[in-house]
Amino acid sequence: MGKLRLRKYAQLYLMVLPTIAYFLIFSIYPIIQGVITSTQKPRLLGGGEYVGLANYRDVLQDRTFWQALTNTLVLSGGMIALGVIIPFIVAIALHEVPFAPLRKLTQTIIYTPHLFSWVVVGGIWIQVLSPTRGLVNEVIKLFGAQPIHFLADTGWIRPTLILLNSWKGTGYNAVIYYAALSSLDPQIYEAATVDGASRWQKITKLTVPLLLPTVGVVFMLSAVGALRIFDQVFILRNAATTRTINVLMTYVYDLGMVQFRLGMSTAASFLVTLVGLFTVGFLRKAMRVDQTDLA
Amino acid sequence: MRNRMILWLSLILVAVLIAAPVASAAKLRIVSSISGGKDPEEVELFAKEVSEHIGIEVEWIRPSGDDFLQTALRAGERFDLIYLNTPFMDVLVAEGALTPLTDFIKNSPILSDPDVIPPEEWEMLRYPDGEIYSVFNKYEGGTMPIVRADWLEKLGLDIPETLDDFYNVLKAFVEQDPDGNGIDDTYGLSTAGLYDIQPFMGAFGVKQRYVIDEDGRRTIPYASDAAIPGFEWLKRLYDEGILDPNFVTNTTADMRNLFLADKLGMNTYWDMWVGLYNNTRLNEDPNTEFRAMGIAGPVGPNGERILRRGDPSIWAIPINAQNPEGAKKFLEFWHTEAGIRMGSIGVKGHDYIEHPDGTLELTEVGKLHNMDHGVPRWYNKNVINPFGDLPGVKDAEAIINQYATLEISTADWPRAEPIVNEYAFMAITGKMPVADAVRQMRKELLDAGLIDY
């Protein structure tokens, strides 16, 4: 029976082979190599001495790791909250705009920052937030207040980073919400109109509940992405704020690339992966994403 | 017929496989993120000219950053010669990944010549096992205060000597409109973070990074009480708007641009840049009044002055190099007149042209490249710069030779540095009382086992 099935679908199995080979070579093999490296004191020219789980122990005993984990949780908490709520409001507001050209123009403007890399965005905002020549501080000075060094002050850097992340990502998440909004059945709204529902009631009683499954998806995507934030921190950190905003991924980078501790760096990256898997698993279970209409 | 074809194809394949390593062994693979051509086109021209000089085909790889080398080595790439900084060299030596060059240097008529490289300099590269694993890329120099000498003259000020003199000069640069545009738009001092406040901290006898006593116990003087008045002095500059408020986030390029744009009276940077600053402005306008001058840091109450000498940048041969003899040939060439000419002025016919009478002339590209292709200055006393020294460099170099000393990093410095930086910035920018910041810095360093006292 099995042989017959194999023969029957042989051509299809053959067609799947390149994909399987791709994943074996570019995903599975590096992961296996990574696991091996994480149990070694690796040498740069290859090979290394087996050290068991010592690298994992060293990471877990390293204060910088826990500091990076705390920073990651604080930053990602803020980024997820704003990354879910603001685009939600923006999408609903856009949906209420009847004049299509204005709606499209607004969408384009909001989405544009997402198209730029963090290198560009970081460069722009370093100028905009400069305490001497920056636009934001020029406005602050107009009100007679002292300029704020947003990117060098340990008190300001986290909120600044969260806001910049939200500014850059709002357009993308708003598109996801807007797509879900556009797919809602107009008859529901017509029925509500017949029943005498106001615009506000339609938003609060229909739109918001109907969008909740999408909110779940966006929340989960944002949560997974937030654990892997690197670019924005790497670009915007400086000597004064490094310890306040260093996150898990910059910790992994610094260990490997700055301190040349490849074994520990690889062990740390696997721990980050574990944290990510745990988070996704927990969120899927808690939010029952698989059972939603949009999943 | 088919079998014969397969046989021939197999033979060709085997021949290619055998020939490939032989071909690549003859080629010299060099990696440097600093030395060589400035752009992909010039990198190729550079490799071609080096090939002609040493008679070996050269592949010159110029990555944009240091990450490449580490990643490539770990991935199994084989290079014959790699450009390194000393922390990376320490790691590779500890792993036994570099070829010992002690005997080669001793037996090389070029590298062992005291006029080419002073014998005492080699001691900087010698490891406790007695071996030397690298060869200098260039004379490194050091960092120092670089002041606008024309502004000093214009405002009737003398070259500052003491901390009070420095304060008065820097304050005058802010308040007395040295650029004469009638606008309050100049700063006295700028740095790129804590890089480099050593001249000012040196007045209090405080050395940057680690100090190790005779018992092998480590400390970081910036975390000692002796550093408190140094940070207080810098805080005063910050509070009074004399220190560029962007100093925390400045890159070195930001700092340099501010200086070149007549917005800054003093910065702390490499001695070589005294000449590069002057040359840049002279190239823009031969009649410019701009005149940068390197000066010693402020003298402390006990007569002390400390400047920072740069860590050596070096070339090394990995143990898995396929053409180590070719690499050694290059290392000797790099310290000859022809090699130094390439490392400084650049590629013949591209950066400069040679007239029939033997005189050289820089091309427009050469002028832009500022006579720096990785070796702006060199040890070899027999090689004279055909264009003369850049204005101000010789005097600056003399000051560095008198006061600058190497810093001690240790493998723990990358972990200690963020702690030192955070509290130093808090102290200077007034986010924390200076004495509290220094003591908290010391406490954290002690708790983390990064210093012994």
Short mmCIF file of C-alpha atoms in Angstrom, two decimals, chain A residues 37 40 42-47 62-63 130-133 149 151-154 238-240 242-244 253 256-262, chain B residues 67 70-71 73-74 87-88 91-92 95 97 187 245-246 248-249 258 318-320 414-415 418-419 421-423 425-426 431 444 447-448:
data_model
loop_
_atom_site.label_atom_id
_atom_site.label_comp_id
_atom_site.label_asym_id
_atom_site.label_seq_id
_atom_site.Cartn_x
_atom_site.Cartn_y
_atom_site.Cartn_z
CA THR A 37 29.27 25.55 18.86
CA GLN A 40 32.34 24.41 22.72
CA PRO A 42 35.34 27.54 19.66
CA ARG A 43 38.46 28.67 17.89
CA LEU A 44 38.21 31.26 15.14
CA LEU A 45 40.02 29.10 12.63
CA GLY A 46 37.66 26.20 13.24
CA GLY A 47 37.10 23.46 15.76
CA ASP A 62 26.12 36.99 33.52
CA ARG A 63 24.46 40.12 34.94
CA SER A 130 19.69 66.85 18.47
CA PRO A 131 19.80 69.14 21.53
CA THR A 132 21.50 71.91 19.55
CA ARG A 133 20.12 71.87 16.05
CA HIS A 149 19.08 65.11 24.97
CA LEU A 151 19.23 59.95 22.76
CA ALA A 152 21.83 60.41 25.48
CA ASP A 153 19.66 60.67 28.58
CA THR A 154 19.07 57.33 30.28
CA ASN A 238 25.62 55.26 22.33
CA ALA A 239 28.15 55.09 25.11
CA ALA A 240 25.83 56.86 27.56
CA THR A 242 24.19 51.30 26.06
CA ARG A 243 23.28 49.63 29.32
CA THR A 244 19.79 51.12 29.39
CA TYR A 253 26.17 40.46 19.00
CA GLY A 256 30.35 37.27 19.61
CA MET A 257 31.61 40.19 17.60
CA VAL A 258 33.09 42.54 20.19
CA GLN A 259 34.27 40.17 22.91
CA PHE A 260 35.05 37.24 20.58
CA ARG A 261 33.26 34.78 22.90
CA LEU A 262 31.59 32.74 20.17
CA ASP B 67 33.01 41.86 11.58
CA GLN B 70 35.92 37.17 12.23
CA THR B 71 32.95 35.72 10.40
CA LEU B 73 37.71 33.05 9.40
CA ARG B 74 35.17 31.09 11.41
CA PRO B 87 42.60 43.07 20.95
CA PHE B 88 41.75 40.79 18.02
CA VAL B 91 42.46 36.44 20.81
CA LEU B 92 44.08 34.84 17.76
CA GLU B 95 44.14 30.34 20.10
CA ALA B 97 45.96 30.88 15.12
CA TYR B 187 31.86 75.71 20.84
CA PRO B 245 26.24 69.25 24.05
CA ASN B 246 26.27 66.61 21.33
CA VAL B 248 27.84 62.08 23.87
CA THR B 249 26.35 61.08 20.54
CA LEU B 258 32.39 70.73 13.32
CA PRO B 318 47.07 32.98 9.91
CA ILE B 319 48.48 29.50 10.47
CA ASN B 320 46.26 28.15 7.70
CA PRO B 414 34.63 45.50 26.64
CA ARG B 415 32.51 44.59 29.69
CA PRO B 418 29.78 50.49 29.29
CA ILE B 419 29.84 50.88 33.09
CA ASN B 421 30.92 55.33 30.12
CA GLU B 422 27.48 55.44 31.70
CA TYR B 423 28.64 56.93 34.98
CA PHE B 425 28.45 60.73 31.17
CA MET B 426 26.10 61.00 34.13
CA LYS B 431 22.54 63.58 35.90
CA GLU B 444 29.67 48.19 39.99
CA ASP B 447 30.83 43.82 42.13
CA ALA B 448 31.23 42.53 38.58
#
